[in-house]
Amino acid sequence: MSKNIMDYETVELDDNDSSVVIIDQTKLPGKTEIIRLHTAQEIWDAIYLLKVRGAPAIGVAAAFGIYVLAKGIVIDAGYDSVSDAEEMDFGDFYDKFREQKEYLNSSRPTAVNLSWALNRMETVCLKAGRDEKKSVPKVLKILYKEAVEIKEEDTWVCKMIGEYGLALVKPGDGILTHCNAGQLATSKYGTATAPIYLGHERGYNFKVFADETRPLLQGARLTAYELHSSGVDVTLICDNMSAMVMKNGWVNAVFVGCDRVAANGDAANKIGTSVVATVAKRYGVPFYVCAPTSTIDYDTPTGAEIKIEQRPAEEVTEMWYKERMAPEGVKVFNPAFDVTDNELITAIVTEYGVARAPFQESLAEIRLKKEAAQKNK
Ligand code: MRU
């Protein structure tokens, strides 16, 4: 019997092979292909081409990626193995580490989890190597531990978002989601799908609508696939059908993920999210953004300052089609994300609780809760 997609790890580290192991999400749902990323170019391409995608999964892949590349720095310096590099100069190691970090960080601009995870890795690297004068092999052990922790934390974070999100809905509810903020975008459960999976385990019998999510079809290829494989009642709709299902009264709540939340609660997520939020407001459907605190960018005051990734025209004109579906030479606008204004958002669901307007204050409180929890760890 073939393995269920939910039994695969989205991102793994194979330390012996020095590789990041992912499911190539561009091939789903037709083919489950596991690929190994060894080089900086392979990791960069996998993120840019959305073989691994979704803000938290990108963060985990980047953390494992920089660890794998850090090991490579030692080998490239002429040592036979990492453990032989006791005498390696930390400054030389760090210069190369930083170069690789900047390179990986350039793969996608909008999801803050990418820079968040890489900065976390750099912070422990500097603390151990520069401040505590630990040897490079010891720094590598610390980098390994941090990367594994980033992944493990993500599972806990999603579970908590699921619990807080589940408290906002009731058995039998209709739920609409956009793009894929599911298990394939995280380590487990997903963010927007976490309340759905937890509810499913507890017999809530949700009726889920998954927007197909043009142009890259994450909703059709990934969300509908995940939910259907898990036995959740899911109906796939085209992006332009959300108003109809909401007007029909079939949707009690919208749950979406996000790639970067500004300090004022404006939230960047997959292109089309703000359309769904606008429609939800029109029909009085609560609109919830599920956001791990790693996705909240307190240094970005409003959504206007969030950099939106622009992607190739071919994704709109020919990708997924047997033949090109637009005239040669036509102008194409293909932003990967849009920003939902905070006034359209009912609440932002984090692993430390639910933030409501005014978001400037409520998100600041969430930050304090997180800091207090970390102090008590
Ligand atoms: O371009 P993608 O597929 O990486 O976009 C993904 C999304 O927009 C998700 O909703 C977001 O990253 C949150 S994933 C938990």
CSV table of C-alpha atoms and ligand atoms in Angstrom, one decimal:
chain,number,residue,atom,x,y,z
A,1,MET,CA,0.0,0.0,0.0
A,2,SER,CA,1.4,3.4,-0.8
A,3,LYS,CA,2.3,5.7,2.0
A,4,ASN,CA,-0.1,8.6,2.9
A,5,ILE,CA,1.3,12.1,2.2
A,6,MET,CA,0.7,12.9,5.8
A,7,ASP,CA,3.2,10.3,6.9
A,8,TYR,CA,6.1,12.1,5.1
A,9,GLU,CA,8.3,14.7,6.8
A,10,THR,CA,8.1,18.0,4.9
A,11,VAL,CA,11.7,18.8,5.7
A,12,GLU,CA,14.4,16.6,7.2
A,13,LEU,CA,18.1,16.7,7.9
A,14,ASP,CA,20.3,13.7,7.0
A,15,ASP,CA,23.4,14.6,8.9
A,16,ASN,CA,25.4,11.5,7.7
A,17,ASP,CA,24.8,12.5,4.1
A,18,SER,CA,25.1,16.2,4.9
A,19,SER,CA,21.8,16.9,3.0
A,20,VAL,CA,18.5,18.6,3.5
A,21,VAL,CA,15.8,16.1,2.5
A,22,ILE,CA,12.5,17.4,1.2
A,23,ILE,CA,9.4,16.3,-0.7
A,24,ASP,CA,9.5,18.1,-4.1
A,25,GLN,CA,6.2,19.9,-3.7
A,26,THR,CA,6.2,21.0,-7.4
A,27,LYS,CA,5.5,17.4,-8.3
A,28,LEU,CA,2.5,16.9,-5.9
A,29,PRO,CA,-0.1,15.5,-5.9
A,30,GLY,CA,0.9,13.3,-9.0
A,31,LYS,CA,4.3,12.1,-7.8
A,32,THR,CA,5.8,12.0,-4.3
A,33,GLU,CA,9.5,12.5,-5.0
A,34,ILE,CA,11.9,12.9,-2.1
A,35,ILE,CA,15.0,14.9,-3.0
A,36,ARG,CA,18.3,15.6,-1.3
A,37,LEU,CA,19.8,19.1,-1.3
A,38,HIS,CA,23.6,19.2,-0.7
A,39,THR,CA,24.9,22.5,-2.2
A,40,ALA,CA,24.0,26.1,-1.7
A,41,GLN,CA,22.7,26.3,-5.2
A,42,GLU,CA,20.4,23.3,-4.7
A,43,ILE,CA,19.0,24.7,-1.5
A,44,TRP,CA,18.5,28.2,-3.0
A,45,ASP,CA,16.8,26.7,-6.1
A,46,ALA,CA,14.6,24.5,-4.0
A,47,ILE,CA,13.3,27.5,-2.0
A,48,TYR,CA,13.0,29.8,-5.0
A,49,LEU,CA,11.3,27.2,-7.2
A,50,LEU,CA,8.9,26.3,-4.3
A,51,LYS,CA,10.0,22.7,-4.1
A,52,VAL,CA,9.9,23.5,-0.4
A,53,ARG,CA,7.5,26.4,0.4
A,54,GLY,CA,5.3,27.9,3.1
A,55,ALA,CA,6.9,30.3,5.5
A,56,PRO,CA,7.7,27.9,8.4
A,57,ALA,CA,9.0,25.1,6.1
A,58,ILE,CA,11.2,27.6,4.4
A,59,GLY,CA,12.6,28.6,7.8
A,60,VAL,CA,13.3,24.9,8.7
A,61,ALA,CA,14.9,24.2,5.3
A,62,ALA,CA,17.1,27.3,5.7
A,63,ALA,CA,18.2,26.3,9.2
A,64,PHE,CA,19.1,22.8,8.1
A,65,GLY,CA,20.6,24.3,4.9
A,66,ILE,CA,23.0,26.6,6.6
A,67,TYR,CA,24.1,23.9,8.9
A,68,VAL,CA,24.9,21.6,6.0
A,69,LEU,CA,26.7,24.4,4.3
A,70,ALA,CA,28.6,25.2,7.5
A,71,LYS,CA,29.9,21.7,7.5
A,72,GLY,CA,31.0,22.1,3.9
A,73,ILE,CA,33.0,25.2,4.8
A,74,VAL,CA,35.2,23.0,7.0
A,75,ILE,CA,35.7,20.4,4.4
A,76,ASP,CA,36.4,23.0,1.7
A,77,ALA,CA,39.1,24.4,4.0
A,78,GLY,CA,41.0,21.1,3.6
A,79,TYR,CA,40.0,19.2,6.7
A,80,ASP,CA,39.1,15.5,6.3
A,81,SER,CA,36.3,15.7,8.7
A,82,VAL,CA,34.5,18.2,10.9
A,83,SER,CA,36.1,16.8,14.0
A,84,ASP,CA,39.6,17.5,12.6
A,85,ALA,CA,38.9,21.2,12.5
A,86,GLU,CA,39.7,21.9,16.2
A,87,GLU,CA,42.3,24.5,15.1
A,88,MET,CA,40.3,26.2,12.4
A,89,ASP,CA,40.2,30.0,12.8
A,90,PHE,CA,36.6,31.0,13.7
A,91,GLY,CA,36.9,34.3,11.8
A,92,ASP,CA,37.7,32.5,8.6
A,93,PHE,CA,34.8,30.1,9.2
A,94,TYR,CA,32.4,32.9,10.0
A,95,ASP,CA,33.2,35.0,6.9
A,96,LYS,CA,32.2,32.0,4.8
A,97,PHE,CA,29.2,31.2,7.0
A,98,ARG,CA,27.9,34.8,6.5
A,99,GLU,CA,28.3,34.6,2.8
A,100,GLN,CA,26.3,31.4,2.6
A,101,LYS,CA,23.7,32.9,5.0
A,102,GLU,CA,23.2,36.0,2.8
A,103,TYR,CA,23.0,33.8,-0.3
A,104,LEU,CA,20.2,31.6,1.1
A,105,ASN,CA,18.4,34.7,2.5
A,106,SER,CA,18.2,36.1,-1.1
A,107,SER,CA,16.1,33.1,-2.3
A,108,ARG,CA,12.7,34.6,-1.4
A,109,PRO,CA,12.0,38.1,0.1
A,110,THR,CA,8.5,38.0,1.7
A,111,ALA,CA,8.4,35.1,4.2
A,112,VAL,CA,10.2,36.5,7.3
A,113,ASN,CA,10.8,33.0,8.6
A,114,LEU,CA,13.6,32.7,6.2
A,115,SER,CA,15.7,35.5,7.7
A,116,TRP,CA,14.3,34.7,11.1
A,117,ALA,CA,15.7,31.2,11.0
A,118,LEU,CA,19.0,32.2,9.4
A,119,ASN,CA,19.5,35.0,12.0
A,120,ARG,CA,18.8,32.6,14.8
A,121,MET,CA,21.5,30.3,13.4
A,122,GLU,CA,23.9,33.2,13.1
A,123,THR,CA,23.3,34.4,16.6
A,124,VAL,CA,24.2,31.0,18.2
A,125,CYS,CA,27.2,30.7,15.8
A,126,LEU,CA,28.6,34.1,17.0
A,127,LYS,CA,27.8,33.5,20.6
A,128,ALA,CA,29.6,30.1,20.6
A,129,GLY,CA,32.5,30.9,18.3
A,130,ARG,CA,33.3,34.6,18.8
A,131,ASP,CA,32.0,35.3,22.4
A,132,GLU,CA,32.7,31.9,24.1
A,133,LYS,CA,35.7,31.1,21.9
A,134,LYS,CA,34.5,27.5,21.2
A,135,SER,CA,36.2,25.5,18.5
A,136,VAL,CA,34.6,25.2,15.1
A,137,PRO,CA,33.5,21.6,15.6
A,138,LYS,CA,31.8,22.7,18.8
A,139,VAL,CA,30.1,25.6,17.0
A,140,LEU,CA,28.9,23.1,14.4
A,141,LYS,CA,27.3,20.9,17.1
A,142,ILE,CA,25.5,24.0,18.5
A,143,LEU,CA,24.3,24.9,15.0
A,144,TYR,CA,23.0,21.3,14.6
A,145,LYS,CA,21.1,21.6,17.9
A,146,GLU,CA,19.6,24.9,17.0
A,147,ALA,CA,18.4,23.8,13.6
A,148,VAL,CA,16.8,20.7,15.1
A,149,GLU,CA,15.1,22.9,17.7
A,150,ILE,CA,13.7,25.2,15.1
A,151,LYS,CA,12.0,22.3,13.5
A,152,GLU,CA,10.7,20.8,16.8
A,153,GLU,CA,9.4,24.1,18.0
A,154,ASP,CA,7.5,24.5,14.8
A,155,THR,CA,5.4,21.3,15.6
A,156,TRP,CA,4.6,22.7,19.0
A,157,VAL,CA,3.8,26.1,17.6
A,158,CYS,CA,1.4,24.7,15.0
A,159,LYS,CA,-0.3,22.5,17.6
A,160,MET,CA,-0.9,25.5,19.9
A,161,ILE,CA,-2.3,27.6,17.0
A,162,GLY,CA,-4.6,24.6,16.3
A,163,GLU,CA,-5.9,24.7,19.9
A,164,TYR,CA,-6.5,28.4,19.9
A,165,GLY,CA,-8.0,28.3,16.5
A,166,LEU,CA,-10.3,25.4,17.3
A,167,ALA,CA,-11.8,27.4,20.2
A,168,LEU,CA,-13.0,30.0,17.6
A,169,VAL,CA,-15.2,27.5,15.7
A,170,LYS,CA,-17.8,24.8,16.5
A,171,PRO,CA,-18.6,21.3,15.2
A,172,GLY,CA,-20.1,21.2,11.8
A,173,ASP,CA,-18.8,24.6,10.7
A,174,GLY,CA,-17.8,25.5,7.2
A,175,ILE,CA,-14.2,26.7,6.9
A,176,LEU,CA,-12.6,28.3,3.9
A,177,THR,CA,-8.8,28.5,3.4
A,178,HIS,CA,-6.5,30.0,0.8
A,179,CYS,CA,-3.2,28.7,-0.6
A,180,ASN,CA,-1.5,26.0,1.5
A,181,ALA,CA,-0.8,26.8,5.1
A,182,GLY,CA,-0.9,23.0,5.8
A,183,GLN,CA,1.4,20.3,7.0
A,184,LEU,CA,3.3,20.6,3.8
A,185,ALA,CA,4.1,24.2,4.7
A,186,THR,CA,5.3,23.4,8.2
A,187,SER,CA,6.7,20.5,10.2
A,188,LYS,CA,3.3,19.2,11.3
A,189,TYR,CA,-0.4,20.2,11.4
A,190,GLY,CA,0.1,23.4,9.4
A,191,THR,CA,-1.0,26.7,10.7
A,192,ALA,CA,-4.4,27.5,9.1
A,193,THR,CA,-5.1,23.8,8.8
A,194,ALA,CA,-4.1,23.0,12.5
A,195,PRO,CA,-7.6,23.8,13.9
A,196,ILE,CA,-9.0,21.7,11.1
A,197,TYR,CA,-6.8,18.7,11.8
A,198,LEU,CA,-7.3,18.9,15.6
A,199,GLY,CA,-11.1,19.3,15.0
A,200,HIS,CA,-11.0,16.3,12.7
A,201,GLU,CA,-9.4,14.2,15.4
A,202,ARG,CA,-12.1,15.3,17.8
A,203,GLY,CA,-15.0,14.6,15.5
A,204,TYR,CA,-15.9,18.2,14.6
A,205,ASN,CA,-17.0,17.3,11.0
A,206,PHE,CA,-15.9,20.5,9.4
A,207,LYS,CA,-16.8,21.2,5.8
A,208,VAL,CA,-13.7,22.8,4.3
A,209,PHE,CA,-13.5,24.9,1.1
A,210,ALA,CA,-10.0,25.1,-0.4
A,211,ASP,CA,-9.3,27.9,-2.9
A,212,GLU,CA,-7.3,26.5,-5.8
A,213,THR,CA,-4.9,29.5,-5.5
A,214,ARG,CA,-3.7,30.7,-8.9
A,215,PRO,CA,-1.2,30.8,-10.3
A,216,LEU,CA,0.8,28.0,-8.6
A,217,LEU,CA,-2.3,26.0,-7.4
A,218,GLN,CA,-1.1,25.4,-3.8
A,219,GLY,CA,-4.7,25.0,-2.8
A,220,ALA,CA,-5.6,22.5,-5.4
A,221,ARG,CA,-2.3,20.5,-5.5
A,222,LEU,CA,-1.5,20.7,-1.8
A,223,THR,CA,-4.3,21.7,0.6
A,224,ALA,CA,-7.0,19.7,-1.1
A,225,TYR,CA,-4.6,16.8,-1.3
A,226,GLU,CA,-3.6,16.9,2.3
A,227,LEU,CA,-7.1,17.3,3.7
A,228,HIS,CA,-8.6,14.7,1.4
A,229,SER,CA,-5.8,12.2,2.3
A,230,SER,CA,-6.6,12.8,6.0
A,231,GLY,CA,-10.3,12.1,5.5
A,232,VAL,CA,-11.4,15.7,6.0
A,233,ASP,CA,-14.5,16.8,4.1
A,234,VAL,CA,-12.9,19.2,1.6
A,235,THR,CA,-14.4,20.9,-1.5
A,236,LEU,CA,-12.0,22.5,-4.0
A,237,ILE,CA,-13.2,25.8,-5.4
A,238,CYS,CA,-11.7,28.2,-8.0
A,239,ASP,CA,-10.4,31.5,-6.5
A,240,ASN,CA,-13.4,33.4,-7.9
A,241,MET,CA,-15.9,31.3,-6.1
A,242,SER,CA,-15.3,32.4,-2.5
A,243,ALA,CA,-18.0,35.1,-2.7
A,244,MET,CA,-20.6,32.6,-3.7
A,245,VAL,CA,-19.9,30.1,-1.0
A,246,MET,CA,-19.9,32.8,1.6
A,247,LYS,CA,-23.0,34.4,0.3
A,248,ASN,CA,-24.7,31.0,0.4
A,249,GLY,CA,-23.9,30.9,4.1
A,250,TRP,CA,-21.6,27.8,3.8
A,251,VAL,CA,-18.6,29.4,5.5
A,252,ASN,CA,-18.5,30.2,9.2
A,253,ALA,CA,-14.9,31.1,9.4
A,254,VAL,CA,-11.8,31.7,7.2
A,255,PHE,CA,-8.4,30.5,8.3
A,256,VAL,CA,-5.3,31.6,6.4
A,257,GLY,CA,-1.6,31.5,7.0
A,258,CYS,CA,0.8,34.4,6.5
A,259,ASP,CA,4.3,35.1,5.4
A,260,ARG,CA,4.9,38.3,7.4
A,261,VAL,CA,2.8,40.2,9.8
A,262,ALA,CA,3.6,43.9,10.4
A,263,ALA,CA,3.6,45.4,13.9
A,264,ASN,CA,0.2,46.9,13.2
A,265,GLY,CA,-1.4,43.6,12.2
A,266,ASP,CA,-1.3,44.0,8.4
A,267,ALA,CA,-0.6,40.5,7.1
A,268,ALA,CA,1.1,39.4,3.9
A,269,ASN,CA,0.0,36.1,2.6
A,270,LYS,CA,-0.5,34.4,-0.8
A,271,ILE,CA,-1.9,36.6,-3.5
A,272,GLY,CA,-5.6,36.6,-3.3
A,273,THR,CA,-5.8,36.5,0.4
A,274,SER,CA,-6.9,40.1,0.7
A,275,VAL,CA,-9.7,39.4,-1.8
A,276,VAL,CA,-11.0,36.6,0.5
A,277,ALA,CA,-10.7,39.0,3.5
A,278,THR,CA,-12.7,41.7,1.7
A,279,VAL,CA,-15.4,39.2,0.7
A,280,ALA,CA,-15.5,37.8,4.3
A,281,LYS,CA,-16.1,41.3,5.7
A,282,ARG,CA,-18.9,41.8,3.2
A,283,TYR,CA,-20.7,38.6,4.3
A,284,GLY,CA,-19.9,38.9,8.0
A,285,VAL,CA,-17.6,35.8,8.1
A,286,PRO,CA,-14.8,36.0,10.7
A,287,PHE,CA,-11.4,36.1,9.0
A,288,TYR,CA,-8.5,34.6,11.1
A,289,VAL,CA,-4.8,34.8,10.2
A,290,CYS,CA,-2.8,32.0,11.8
A,291,ALA,CA,0.6,33.3,12.6
A,292,PRO,CA,3.5,31.7,14.4
A,293,THR,CA,5.3,34.5,16.3
A,294,SER,CA,8.3,33.8,14.1
A,295,THR,CA,6.2,35.3,11.3
A,296,ILE,CA,5.5,38.5,13.1
A,297,ASP,CA,8.0,41.2,12.1
A,298,TYR,CA,7.9,43.9,14.8
A,299,ASP,CA,10.5,45.9,12.9
A,300,THR,CA,8.1,46.4,10.0
A,301,PRO,CA,5.6,49.0,11.1
A,302,THR,CA,2.9,48.5,8.5
A,303,GLY,CA,2.1,46.3,5.5
A,304,ALA,CA,3.2,49.1,3.2
A,305,GLU,CA,6.9,48.3,4.1
A,306,ILE,CA,6.6,44.6,3.3
A,307,LYS,CA,8.6,43.6,0.2
A,308,ILE,CA,6.3,41.6,-2.2
A,309,GLU,CA,8.0,39.0,-4.3
A,310,GLN,CA,7.4,39.3,-8.0
A,311,ARG,CA,7.5,36.1,-9.9
A,312,PRO,CA,8.0,35.1,-13.6
A,313,ALA,CA,5.2,35.8,-16.1
A,314,GLU,CA,5.3,32.2,-17.3
A,315,GLU,CA,3.7,31.1,-14.0
A,316,VAL,CA,0.5,32.9,-15.2
A,317,THR,CA,0.7,32.3,-19.0
A,318,GLU,CA,1.8,28.7,-19.4
A,319,MET,CA,2.7,26.8,-16.3
A,320,TRP,CA,0.4,23.8,-15.6
A,321,TYR,CA,-1.2,24.2,-19.1
A,322,LYS,CA,-0.6,21.8,-22.0
A,323,GLU,CA,0.0,24.8,-24.2
A,324,ARG,CA,0.4,28.5,-23.5
A,325,MET,CA,-3.0,30.2,-22.5
A,326,ALA,CA,-2.2,33.8,-23.1
A,327,PRO,CA,-1.0,35.8,-26.2
A,328,GLU,CA,2.8,35.9,-26.7
A,329,GLY,CA,4.2,39.3,-25.6
A,330,VAL,CA,1.2,40.2,-23.3
A,331,LYS,CA,2.1,42.2,-20.2
A,332,VAL,CA,1.8,40.1,-17.0
A,333,PHE,CA,1.7,41.2,-13.3
A,334,ASN,CA,2.5,38.3,-11.0
A,335,PRO,CA,3.0,39.3,-7.4
A,336,ALA,CA,3.3,36.2,-5.1
A,337,PHE,CA,1.7,37.8,-2.1
A,338,ASP,CA,-0.6,40.6,-1.1
A,339,VAL,CA,-1.2,42.4,2.1
A,340,THR,CA,-4.5,42.2,4.0
A,341,ASP,CA,-5.2,45.4,5.9
A,342,ASN,CA,-5.6,44.8,9.6
A,343,GLU,CA,-9.1,46.2,9.6
A,344,LEU,CA,-10.2,43.2,7.6
A,345,ILE,CA,-8.7,40.8,10.1
A,346,THR,CA,-10.9,39.5,12.9
A,347,ALA,CA,-8.0,38.0,14.9
A,348,ILE,CA,-4.5,36.8,14.5
A,349,VAL,CA,-4.0,33.4,16.1
A,350,THR,CA,-0.5,32.7,17.5
A,351,GLU,CA,1.0,30.0,19.6
A,352,TYR,CA,0.8,32.4,22.6
A,353,GLY,CA,-2.9,33.3,22.2
A,354,VAL,CA,-5.3,35.2,20.0
A,355,ALA,CA,-4.6,38.9,19.2
A,356,ARG,CA,-7.5,41.2,18.3
A,357,ALA,CA,-7.7,44.9,17.3
A,358,PRO,CA,-6.0,47.1,18.1
A,359,PHE,CA,-3.2,44.8,16.9
A,360,GLN,CA,-0.3,47.2,17.7
A,361,GLU,CA,-1.1,46.6,21.4
A,362,SER,CA,-2.3,43.0,21.2
A,363,LEU,CA,0.7,41.8,19.2
A,364,ALA,CA,3.0,43.6,21.6
A,365,GLU,CA,1.3,41.7,24.5
A,366,ILE,CA,1.9,38.4,22.6
A,367,ARG,CA,5.5,39.3,22.3
A,368,LEU,CA,5.7,39.9,26.1
A,369,LYS,CA,4.0,36.5,26.7
A,370,LYS,CA,6.6,34.8,24.5
A,371,GLU,CA,9.5,36.6,26.2
A,372,ALA,CA,8.2,35.6,29.7
A,373,ALA,CA,7.7,32.0,28.6
A,374,GLN,CA,11.2,31.9,27.2
A,375,LYS,CA,12.6,33.3,30.4
A,376,ASN,CA,10.9,30.5,32.4
A,377,LYS,CA,12.2,27.8,30.1
B,1,MRU,O1,4.5,30.9,-2.2
B,1,MRU,P1,4.2,30.0,-1.1
B,1,MRU,O2,3.6,28.7,-1.5
B,1,MRU,O3,5.4,29.7,-0.2
B,1,MRU,O4,3.1,30.7,-0.2
B,1,MRU,C1,2.7,30.2,1.0
B,1,MRU,C2,1.7,31.0,1.7
B,1,MRU,O5,1.3,32.0,1.3
B,1,MRU,C3,1.3,30.4,3.1
B,1,MRU,O6,0.0,30.8,3.3
B,1,MRU,C4,2.2,31.0,4.2
B,1,MRU,O7,3.5,30.8,3.8
B,1,MRU,C5,1.9,30.4,5.5
B,1,MRU,S1,2.4,28.7,5.6
B,1,MRU,C6,2.0,28.1,7.1
